[in-house]
Short mmCIF file of N, CA and C and ligand atoms in Angstrom, two decimals:
data_model
loop_
_atom_site.label_atom_id
_atom_site.label_comp_id
_atom_site.label_asym_id
_atom_site.label_seq_id
_atom_site.Cartn_x
_atom_site.Cartn_y
_atom_site.Cartn_z
N MET S 1 13.15 65.64 157.81
CA MET S 1 12.12 65.84 158.84
C MET S 1 11.64 67.29 158.84
N SER S 2 10.46 67.52 159.31
CA SER S 2 9.89 68.86 159.32
C SER S 2 9.00 69.05 160.54
N ASN S 3 9.05 70.19 161.13
CA ASN S 3 8.23 70.48 162.31
C ASN S 3 7.51 71.80 162.13
N LYS S 4 6.22 71.79 162.40
CA LYS S 4 5.44 73.01 162.26
C LYS S 4 5.39 73.75 163.58
N LEU S 5 5.45 75.06 163.50
CA LEU S 5 5.26 75.89 164.68
C LEU S 5 3.84 76.43 164.64
N ALA S 6 3.58 77.46 165.40
CA ALA S 6 2.26 78.09 165.36
C ALA S 6 2.00 78.56 163.93
N ARG S 7 0.74 78.55 163.55
CA ARG S 7 0.31 78.94 162.22
C ARG S 7 0.91 80.27 161.79
N GLY S 8 1.48 80.28 160.59
CA GLY S 8 2.01 81.52 160.05
C GLY S 8 3.44 81.84 160.47
N MET S 9 4.00 81.00 161.33
CA MET S 9 5.35 81.30 161.80
C MET S 9 6.44 80.63 160.97
N GLY S 10 6.02 79.74 160.08
CA GLY S 10 7.00 79.05 159.25
C GLY S 10 7.29 77.65 159.76
N SER S 11 8.34 77.04 159.24
CA SER S 11 8.66 75.66 159.63
C SER S 11 10.16 75.45 159.58
N PHE S 12 10.60 74.36 160.19
CA PHE S 12 12.02 74.01 160.08
C PHE S 12 12.16 72.55 159.72
N PHE S 13 13.25 72.20 159.09
CA PHE S 13 13.46 70.83 158.63
C PHE S 13 14.94 70.63 158.34
N LYS S 14 15.29 69.36 158.13
CA LYS S 14 16.65 69.07 157.69
C LYS S 14 16.58 68.66 156.24
N PRO S 15 17.34 69.31 155.38
CA PRO S 15 17.27 68.98 153.95
C PRO S 15 18.02 67.69 153.59
N CYS S 16 18.56 66.98 154.57
CA CYS S 16 19.33 65.77 154.27
C CYS S 16 18.40 64.57 154.09
N GLU S 17 18.98 63.48 153.65
CA GLU S 17 18.20 62.27 153.40
C GLU S 17 18.47 61.20 154.46
N CYS S 18 18.98 61.61 155.58
CA CYS S 18 19.36 60.64 156.62
C CYS S 18 18.13 59.89 157.14
N ARG S 19 18.38 58.66 157.56
CA ARG S 19 17.29 57.83 158.07
C ARG S 19 16.70 58.38 159.36
N ARG S 20 17.60 58.84 160.23
CA ARG S 20 17.12 59.39 161.51
C ARG S 20 17.60 60.83 161.65
N PRO S 21 16.93 61.74 160.96
CA PRO S 21 17.41 63.14 160.92
C PRO S 21 17.46 63.81 162.29
N SER S 22 16.69 63.30 163.25
CA SER S 22 16.71 63.98 164.55
C SER S 22 18.04 63.79 165.28
N SER S 23 18.77 62.74 164.89
CA SER S 23 20.05 62.54 165.58
C SER S 23 21.26 62.63 164.65
N CYS S 24 21.04 62.98 163.37
CA CYS S 24 22.18 63.10 162.46
C CYS S 24 22.87 64.45 162.68
N PRO S 25 24.10 64.62 162.17
CA PRO S 25 24.85 65.86 162.45
C PRO S 25 24.50 67.04 161.55
N HIS S 26 23.57 66.86 160.62
CA HIS S 26 23.27 67.95 159.70
C HIS S 26 22.49 69.09 160.36
N LEU S 27 22.57 70.25 159.72
CA LEU S 27 21.95 71.44 160.29
C LEU S 27 20.51 71.64 159.81
N TYR S 28 19.75 72.35 160.61
CA TYR S 28 18.35 72.64 160.27
C TYR S 28 18.26 73.84 159.32
N THR S 29 17.24 73.77 158.47
CA THR S 29 16.89 74.90 157.60
C THR S 29 15.52 75.40 158.05
N ILE S 30 15.34 76.71 158.02
CA ILE S 30 14.01 77.25 158.34
C ILE S 30 13.39 77.83 157.08
N ARG S 31 12.07 77.79 157.03
CA ARG S 31 11.33 78.33 155.88
C ARG S 31 10.26 79.27 156.43
N PHE S 32 10.18 80.45 155.86
CA PHE S 32 9.25 81.46 156.38
C PHE S 32 8.83 82.41 155.26
N ARG S 33 7.85 83.26 155.53
CA ARG S 33 7.44 84.28 154.55
C ARG S 33 8.08 85.61 154.92
N ASN S 34 8.71 86.24 153.95
CA ASN S 34 9.35 87.53 154.24
C ASN S 34 8.33 88.67 154.16
N THR S 35 8.81 89.90 154.28
CA THR S 35 7.88 91.05 154.34
C THR S 35 7.11 91.25 153.05
N ARG S 36 7.62 90.67 151.95
CA ARG S 36 6.88 90.80 150.69
C ARG S 36 5.97 89.61 150.44
N GLY S 37 5.85 88.73 151.45
CA GLY S 37 4.98 87.58 151.33
C GLY S 37 5.61 86.43 150.57
N LYS S 38 6.88 86.57 150.21
CA LYS S 38 7.59 85.54 149.45
C LYS S 38 8.18 84.51 150.39
N GLN S 39 8.17 83.25 149.98
CA GLN S 39 8.76 82.20 150.80
C GLN S 39 10.28 82.33 150.78
N ALA S 40 10.88 82.23 151.94
CA ALA S 40 12.34 82.35 152.02
C ALA S 40 12.89 81.27 152.95
N GLU S 41 14.19 81.00 152.82
CA GLU S 41 14.82 79.98 153.65
C GLU S 41 16.13 80.50 154.22
N GLU S 42 16.47 79.97 155.36
CA GLU S 42 17.78 80.22 155.97
C GLU S 42 18.23 78.90 156.54
N SER S 43 19.53 78.62 156.43
CA SER S 43 19.97 77.35 157.00
C SER S 43 21.11 77.56 157.97
N GLY S 44 21.53 76.50 158.62
CA GLY S 44 22.67 76.58 159.52
C GLY S 44 22.30 76.58 161.00
N PHE S 45 21.15 75.99 161.35
CA PHE S 45 20.76 75.95 162.76
C PHE S 45 21.04 74.56 163.33
N PRO S 46 21.89 74.50 164.36
CA PRO S 46 22.31 73.21 164.89
C PRO S 46 21.22 72.47 165.66
N THR S 47 20.31 73.20 166.29
CA THR S 47 19.26 72.54 167.09
C THR S 47 17.88 73.06 166.71
N GLN S 48 16.85 72.33 167.13
CA GLN S 48 15.47 72.77 166.92
C GLN S 48 15.21 74.08 167.65
N ASP S 49 15.75 74.16 168.86
CA ASP S 49 15.56 75.39 169.64
C ASP S 49 16.12 76.61 168.92
N ALA S 50 17.31 76.44 168.32
CA ALA S 50 17.94 77.54 167.59
C ALA S 50 17.07 77.94 166.40
N ALA S 51 16.52 76.94 165.70
CA ALA S 51 15.65 77.21 164.54
C ALA S 51 14.40 77.94 164.97
N ILE S 52 13.78 77.48 166.07
CA ILE S 52 12.55 78.10 166.59
C ILE S 52 12.82 79.54 167.03
N GLU S 53 13.96 79.73 167.67
CA GLU S 53 14.31 81.07 168.15
C GLU S 53 14.42 82.05 166.98
N ARG S 54 15.09 81.60 165.90
CA ARG S 54 15.27 82.45 164.72
C ARG S 54 13.92 82.72 164.02
N LEU S 55 13.09 81.68 163.95
CA LEU S 55 11.76 81.86 163.32
C LEU S 55 10.93 82.88 164.10
N THR S 56 11.02 82.80 165.42
CA THR S 56 10.26 83.72 166.28
C THR S 56 10.74 85.16 166.05
N GLU S 57 12.07 85.30 165.98
CA GLU S 57 12.67 86.61 165.75
C GLU S 57 12.21 87.21 164.41
N LEU S 58 12.26 86.35 163.35
CA LEU S 58 11.84 86.79 162.01
C LEU S 58 10.37 87.16 162.00
N HIS S 59 9.57 86.33 162.67
CA HIS S 59 8.13 86.57 162.69
C HIS S 59 7.84 87.93 163.32
N THR S 60 8.50 88.22 164.43
CA THR S 60 8.32 89.50 165.11
C THR S 60 8.72 90.66 164.20
N ALA S 61 9.84 90.49 163.50
CA ALA S 61 10.33 91.55 162.60
C ALA S 61 9.36 91.77 161.43
N VAL S 62 8.87 90.67 160.85
CA VAL S 62 7.94 90.79 159.72
C VAL S 62 6.65 91.47 160.16
N GLU S 63 6.14 91.06 161.34
CA GLU S 63 4.92 91.67 161.86
C GLU S 63 5.09 93.18 162.04
N ALA S 64 6.25 93.56 162.62
CA ALA S 64 6.52 94.97 162.87
C ALA S 64 6.59 95.74 161.56
N CYS S 65 7.22 95.12 160.55
CA CYS S 65 7.36 95.77 159.25
C CYS S 65 5.99 95.96 158.60
N LEU S 66 5.14 94.92 158.65
CA LEU S 66 3.81 95.03 158.05
C LEU S 66 2.99 96.09 158.78
N ARG S 67 3.14 96.15 160.10
CA ARG S 67 2.41 97.16 160.87
C ARG S 67 2.85 98.55 160.41
N GLN S 68 4.16 98.71 160.16
CA GLN S 68 4.71 100.00 159.72
C GLN S 68 4.16 100.38 158.34
N ILE S 69 4.07 99.38 157.44
CA ILE S 69 3.51 99.63 156.10
C ILE S 69 2.07 100.12 156.24
N GLY S 70 1.31 99.49 157.14
CA GLY S 70 -0.06 99.88 157.39
C GLY S 70 -0.15 101.30 157.91
N VAL S 71 0.72 101.62 158.85
CA VAL S 71 0.74 102.97 159.44
C VAL S 71 1.04 104.01 158.37
N GLU S 72 2.01 103.70 157.50
CA GLU S 72 2.37 104.64 156.44
C GLU S 72 1.24 104.84 155.44
N ALA S 73 0.55 103.73 155.09
CA ALA S 73 -0.57 103.83 154.16
C ALA S 73 -1.66 104.72 154.75
N ILE S 74 -1.94 104.52 156.02
CA ILE S 74 -2.98 105.32 156.67
C ILE S 74 -2.57 106.79 156.69
N ALA S 75 -1.28 107.05 156.91
CA ALA S 75 -0.79 108.43 156.92
C ALA S 75 -1.02 109.10 155.56
N VAL S 76 -0.81 108.31 154.47
CA VAL S 76 -1.04 108.85 153.13
C VAL S 76 -2.52 109.18 152.95
N TRP S 77 -3.40 108.25 153.36
CA TRP S 77 -4.84 108.52 153.22
C TRP S 77 -5.24 109.75 154.02
N ARG S 78 -4.67 109.85 155.24
CA ARG S 78 -5.01 110.98 156.12
C ARG S 78 -4.67 112.32 155.48
N ARG S 79 -3.62 112.32 154.62
CA ARG S 79 -3.27 113.59 153.98
C ARG S 79 -4.32 113.98 152.95
N LEU S 80 -5.06 113.00 152.47
CA LEU S 80 -6.07 113.27 151.44
C LEU S 80 -7.46 113.47 152.03
N ALA S 81 -7.76 112.69 153.05
CA ALA S 81 -9.10 112.73 153.61
C ALA S 81 -9.05 112.36 155.09
N CYS S 82 -10.05 112.78 155.83
CA CYS S 82 -10.09 112.34 157.23
C CYS S 82 -11.48 111.86 157.59
N CYS S 83 -11.50 111.02 158.60
CA CYS S 83 -12.72 110.37 159.03
C CYS S 83 -13.02 110.85 160.44
N ASP S 84 -14.22 111.38 160.67
CA ASP S 84 -14.53 111.86 162.03
C ASP S 84 -15.08 110.73 162.90
N ALA S 85 -15.40 111.07 164.15
CA ALA S 85 -15.82 110.05 165.12
C ALA S 85 -17.09 109.32 164.70
N THR S 86 -17.91 109.97 163.87
CA THR S 86 -19.15 109.32 163.45
C THR S 86 -18.95 108.48 162.19
N GLY S 87 -17.70 108.48 161.66
CA GLY S 87 -17.41 107.67 160.47
C GLY S 87 -17.62 108.43 159.18
N ARG S 88 -17.81 109.74 159.27
CA ARG S 88 -18.02 110.53 158.06
C ARG S 88 -16.67 111.00 157.48
N TRP S 89 -16.49 110.77 156.17
CA TRP S 89 -15.24 111.16 155.53
C TRP S 89 -15.36 112.54 154.92
N SER S 90 -14.28 113.31 155.02
CA SER S 90 -14.26 114.60 154.34
C SER S 90 -12.85 114.86 153.80
N ALA S 91 -12.75 115.73 152.80
CA ALA S 91 -11.46 116.04 152.21
C ALA S 91 -10.61 116.79 153.23
N ALA S 92 -9.35 116.42 153.34
CA ALA S 92 -8.46 117.11 154.26
C ALA S 92 -8.11 118.47 153.65
N ALA S 93 -8.44 119.52 154.36
CA ALA S 93 -8.35 120.88 153.81
C ALA S 93 -6.94 121.30 153.41
N ASP S 94 -5.94 120.95 154.23
CA ASP S 94 -4.60 121.50 154.01
C ASP S 94 -3.90 121.02 152.73
N VAL S 95 -4.06 119.76 152.33
CA VAL S 95 -3.25 119.25 151.23
C VAL S 95 -4.04 119.03 149.95
N VAL S 96 -5.35 119.04 150.07
CA VAL S 96 -6.18 118.69 148.93
C VAL S 96 -5.90 119.57 147.71
N GLU S 97 -5.64 120.84 147.95
CA GLU S 97 -5.41 121.76 146.84
C GLU S 97 -4.22 121.31 145.98
N ASN S 98 -3.14 121.04 146.66
CA ASN S 98 -1.93 120.56 146.00
C ASN S 98 -2.18 119.25 145.25
N HIS S 99 -2.87 118.35 145.93
CA HIS S 99 -3.19 117.06 145.34
C HIS S 99 -4.02 117.25 144.08
N ALA S 100 -5.02 118.13 144.18
CA ALA S 100 -5.89 118.38 143.04
C ALA S 100 -5.10 118.96 141.86
N GLU S 101 -4.15 119.84 142.16
CA GLU S 101 -3.31 120.43 141.10
C GLU S 101 -2.49 119.35 140.40
N GLN S 102 -1.88 118.50 141.22
CA GLN S 102 -1.05 117.42 140.66
C GLN S 102 -1.89 116.49 139.79
N ALA S 103 -3.06 116.14 140.32
CA ALA S 103 -3.94 115.24 139.59
C ALA S 103 -4.39 115.88 138.27
N ALA S 104 -4.69 117.18 138.32
CA ALA S 104 -5.13 117.89 137.12
C ALA S 104 -4.01 117.94 136.08
N ALA S 105 -2.78 118.15 136.54
CA ALA S 105 -1.63 118.20 135.63
C ALA S 105 -1.42 116.82 134.97
N ALA S 106 -1.51 115.77 135.78
CA ALA S 106 -1.33 114.41 135.26
C ALA S 106 -2.43 114.10 134.24
N TYR S 107 -3.66 114.49 134.58
CA TYR S 107 -4.79 114.25 133.69
C TYR S 107 -4.61 114.99 132.37
N SER S 108 -4.15 116.24 132.48
CA SER S 108 -3.97 117.06 131.29
C SER S 108 -2.90 116.48 130.37
N ALA S 109 -1.79 116.03 130.96
CA ALA S 109 -0.71 115.42 130.17
C ALA S 109 -1.22 114.16 129.46
N LEU S 110 -1.98 113.37 130.21
CA LEU S 110 -2.51 112.14 129.64
C LEU S 110 -3.49 112.42 128.52
N SER S 111 -4.40 113.38 128.72
CA SER S 111 -5.38 113.62 127.67
C SER S 111 -4.76 114.26 126.44
N THR S 112 -3.70 115.04 126.62
CA THR S 112 -2.98 115.60 125.46
C THR S 112 -2.39 114.46 124.62
N ALA S 113 -1.77 113.49 125.30
CA ALA S 113 -1.18 112.35 124.60
C ALA S 113 -2.25 111.54 123.88
N ILE S 114 -3.39 111.34 124.54
CA ILE S 114 -4.48 110.57 123.93
C ILE S 114 -5.04 111.30 122.71
N GLU S 115 -5.24 112.62 122.86
CA GLU S 115 -5.74 113.42 121.74
C GLU S 115 -4.82 113.33 120.53
N ALA S 116 -3.51 113.40 120.77
CA ALA S 116 -2.53 113.34 119.69
C ALA S 116 -2.61 111.99 118.97
N GLU S 117 -2.69 110.92 119.76
CA GLU S 117 -2.78 109.58 119.17
C GLU S 117 -4.07 109.42 118.37
N ARG S 118 -5.14 109.93 118.94
CA ARG S 118 -6.44 109.83 118.29
C ARG S 118 -6.43 110.58 116.95
N ALA S 119 -5.84 111.78 116.96
CA ALA S 119 -5.78 112.59 115.75
C ALA S 119 -4.97 111.86 114.67
N GLU S 120 -3.87 111.26 115.08
CA GLU S 120 -3.02 110.55 114.14
C GLU S 120 -3.76 109.35 113.54
N PHE S 121 -4.46 108.65 114.44
CA PHE S 121 -5.21 107.47 114.01
C PHE S 121 -6.30 107.84 113.00
N ARG S 122 -6.96 108.99 113.25
CA ARG S 122 -8.08 109.37 112.39
C ARG S 122 -7.66 110.05 111.10
N SER S 123 -6.47 110.68 111.09
CA SER S 123 -6.08 111.43 109.91
C SER S 123 -5.76 110.48 108.76
N SER S 124 -6.18 110.86 107.54
CA SER S 124 -5.89 109.99 106.41
C SER S 124 -4.46 110.20 105.94
N THR S 125 -3.92 111.40 106.20
CA THR S 125 -2.51 111.63 105.87
C THR S 125 -1.67 110.78 106.81
N ALA S 126 -0.60 110.25 106.22
CA ALA S 126 0.12 109.22 106.95
C ALA S 126 0.93 109.73 108.13
N GLY S 127 0.65 109.19 109.29
CA GLY S 127 1.51 109.37 110.45
C GLY S 127 2.33 108.10 110.55
N ASP S 128 3.15 108.02 111.54
CA ASP S 128 3.98 106.81 111.73
C ASP S 128 3.14 105.55 111.77
N TRP S 129 2.10 105.62 112.58
CA TRP S 129 1.30 104.43 112.82
C TRP S 129 0.66 103.92 111.54
N SER S 130 0.08 104.84 110.74
CA SER S 130 -0.61 104.38 109.54
C SER S 130 0.37 103.92 108.46
N VAL S 131 1.57 104.51 108.46
CA VAL S 131 2.60 104.06 107.51
C VAL S 131 2.99 102.61 107.80
N VAL S 132 3.23 102.34 109.07
CA VAL S 132 3.62 100.99 109.48
C VAL S 132 2.50 100.00 109.18
N ARG S 133 1.26 100.44 109.45
CA ARG S 133 0.11 99.58 109.22
C ARG S 133 -0.02 99.25 107.72
N ALA S 134 0.08 100.28 106.88
CA ALA S 134 -0.04 100.08 105.44
C ALA S 134 1.05 99.15 104.92
N ALA S 135 2.28 99.33 105.43
CA ALA S 135 3.39 98.49 105.00
C ALA S 135 3.14 97.04 105.39
N SER S 136 2.58 96.86 106.58
CA SER S 136 2.30 95.52 107.08
C SER S 136 1.23 94.83 106.23
N ILE S 137 0.19 95.58 105.88
CA ILE S 137 -0.88 95.02 105.04
C ILE S 137 -0.33 94.65 103.66
N LYS S 138 0.49 95.54 103.11
CA LYS S 138 1.08 95.30 101.79
C LYS S 138 1.94 94.03 101.79
N ALA S 139 2.74 93.90 102.85
CA ALA S 139 3.61 92.72 102.96
C ALA S 139 2.79 91.44 103.05
N GLN S 140 1.69 91.52 103.81
CA GLN S 140 0.83 90.35 103.97
C GLN S 140 0.18 89.98 102.62
N ARG S 141 -0.31 90.99 101.88
CA ARG S 141 -0.89 90.76 100.56
C ARG S 141 0.11 90.08 99.63
N ALA S 142 1.34 90.59 99.65
CA ALA S 142 2.39 90.05 98.78
C ALA S 142 2.65 88.58 99.12
N LYS S 143 2.64 88.29 100.42
CA LYS S 143 2.87 86.92 100.88
C LYS S 143 1.75 86.00 100.38
N GLU S 144 0.50 86.48 100.52
CA GLU S 144 -0.65 85.69 100.08
C GLU S 144 -0.62 85.47 98.57
N LYS S 145 -0.26 86.51 97.83
CA LYS S 145 -0.23 86.41 96.37
C LYS S 145 0.86 85.44 95.92
N ALA S 146 2.01 85.51 96.59
CA ALA S 146 3.11 84.60 96.25
C ALA S 146 2.70 83.15 96.48
N ARG S 147 1.97 82.93 97.56
CA ARG S 147 1.49 81.58 97.89
C ARG S 147 0.53 81.08 96.81
N TRP S 148 -0.39 81.97 96.42
CA TRP S 148 -1.38 81.62 95.39
C TRP S 148 -0.69 81.35 94.06
N ASP S 149 0.22 82.24 93.67
CA ASP S 149 0.93 82.08 92.40
C ASP S 149 1.75 80.81 92.38
N GLY S 150 2.14 80.34 93.56
CA GLY S 150 2.96 79.12 93.65
C GLY S 150 2.15 77.85 93.47
N LEU S 151 0.81 77.97 93.57
CA LEU S 151 -0.02 76.77 93.41
C LEU S 151 -0.11 76.38 91.94
N PRO S 152 -0.20 75.07 91.64
CA PRO S 152 -0.37 74.63 90.25
C PRO S 152 -1.68 75.18 89.67
N ARG S 153 -1.68 75.39 88.34
CA ARG S 153 -2.87 75.93 87.67
C ARG S 153 -4.15 75.16 88.01
N ARG S 154 -4.04 73.83 87.95
CA ARG S 154 -5.22 72.99 88.18
C ARG S 154 -5.77 73.20 89.57
N GLU S 155 -4.84 73.31 90.55
CA GLU S 155 -5.25 73.53 91.94
C GLU S 155 -5.94 74.89 92.09
N GLN S 156 -5.41 75.89 91.39
CA GLN S 156 -6.04 77.22 91.45
C GLN S 156 -7.47 77.16 90.90
N ALA S 157 -7.62 76.49 89.76
CA ALA S 157 -8.94 76.38 89.14
C ALA S 157 -9.90 75.62 90.04
N HIS S 158 -9.41 74.54 90.63
CA HIS S 158 -10.22 73.72 91.54
C HIS S 158 -10.70 74.57 92.72
N ARG S 159 -9.76 75.29 93.33
CA ARG S 159 -10.13 76.10 94.49
C ARG S 159 -11.11 77.21 94.13
N ARG S 160 -10.91 77.80 92.94
CA ARG S 160 -11.83 78.86 92.52
C ARG S 160 -13.25 78.33 92.48
N THR S 161 -13.42 77.16 91.88
CA THR S 161 -14.75 76.56 91.75
C THR S 161 -15.34 76.24 93.13
N VAL S 162 -14.55 75.53 93.93
CA VAL S 162 -15.05 75.09 95.24
C VAL S 162 -15.42 76.28 96.12
N TYR S 163 -14.51 77.26 96.24
CA TYR S 163 -14.79 78.38 97.14
C TYR S 163 -15.88 79.30 96.62
N ALA S 164 -15.98 79.42 95.27
CA ALA S 164 -17.06 80.25 94.70
C ALA S 164 -18.41 79.62 95.03
N SER S 165 -18.50 78.30 94.93
CA SER S 165 -19.80 77.66 95.20
C SER S 165 -20.10 77.69 96.69
N MET S 166 -19.05 77.56 97.53
CA MET S 166 -19.27 77.68 98.97
C MET S 166 -19.78 79.07 99.33
N PHE S 167 -19.18 80.07 98.70
CA PHE S 167 -19.55 81.45 98.99
C PHE S 167 -20.99 81.73 98.57
N SER S 168 -21.36 81.25 97.34
CA SER S 168 -22.69 81.59 96.84
C SER S 168 -23.79 80.80 97.55
N SER S 169 -23.42 79.70 98.21
CA SER S 169 -24.46 78.94 98.92
C SER S 169 -24.65 79.46 100.36
N ARG S 170 -23.83 80.41 100.76
CA ARG S 170 -23.95 80.99 102.11
C ARG S 170 -25.21 81.85 102.23
N PRO S 171 -25.90 81.80 103.36
CA PRO S 171 -27.02 82.73 103.57
C PRO S 171 -26.48 84.17 103.68
N LEU S 172 -27.32 85.12 103.34
CA LEU S 172 -26.87 86.50 103.41
C LEU S 172 -26.62 86.94 104.86
N LEU S 173 -27.47 86.45 105.73
CA LEU S 173 -27.32 86.80 107.14
C LEU S 173 -26.90 85.55 107.89
N ILE S 174 -25.89 85.67 108.69
CA ILE S 174 -25.53 84.53 109.53
C ILE S 174 -26.09 84.78 110.90
N ARG S 175 -27.05 83.94 111.24
CA ARG S 175 -27.69 84.14 112.54
C ARG S 175 -26.90 83.41 113.62
N SER S 176 -26.74 84.07 114.73
CA SER S 176 -26.13 83.37 115.86
C SER S 176 -27.26 82.89 116.74
N SER S 177 -27.57 81.62 116.63
CA SER S 177 -28.66 81.08 117.45
C SER S 177 -28.13 80.05 118.43
ZN1 ZN N 1 21.22 64.32 158.12
#
């Protein structure tokens, strides 16, 4: 059996298979959403009233926690910017300097890493990445050649003819229409 409370407060039920769960001796389980929005369960409630009481308690706690998360998020924004009575936003003078320094340092570290990767990618002299890439291409070629060499002579000749004629009958430009 299952009973719904007010919207968003969760539900309670008996997980047993009894014919008349309202009068059987099994305990109620409650189902609710925790502070991370995940569905959770608790069991061991002897009566509906006990289940409802616990759901109400949890609901109040979750609401309070979400309100606190909101308050903290707003506090973080306030350190960066503030909004005046007319709704105009401006940079918060006291902390912006520090924030800007941190952001600049993070940006600089990131762009140094990107520049290094880009240089390695573009250089013809082998870096790690190009060595691995070349080895991978070589291995793939070897695999393809082994497959081809494994085909019977007649099959090789047949494929050469078929694919050569397919290739030469192709238009020079493939239009996507
Ligand atoms: Zn039962």
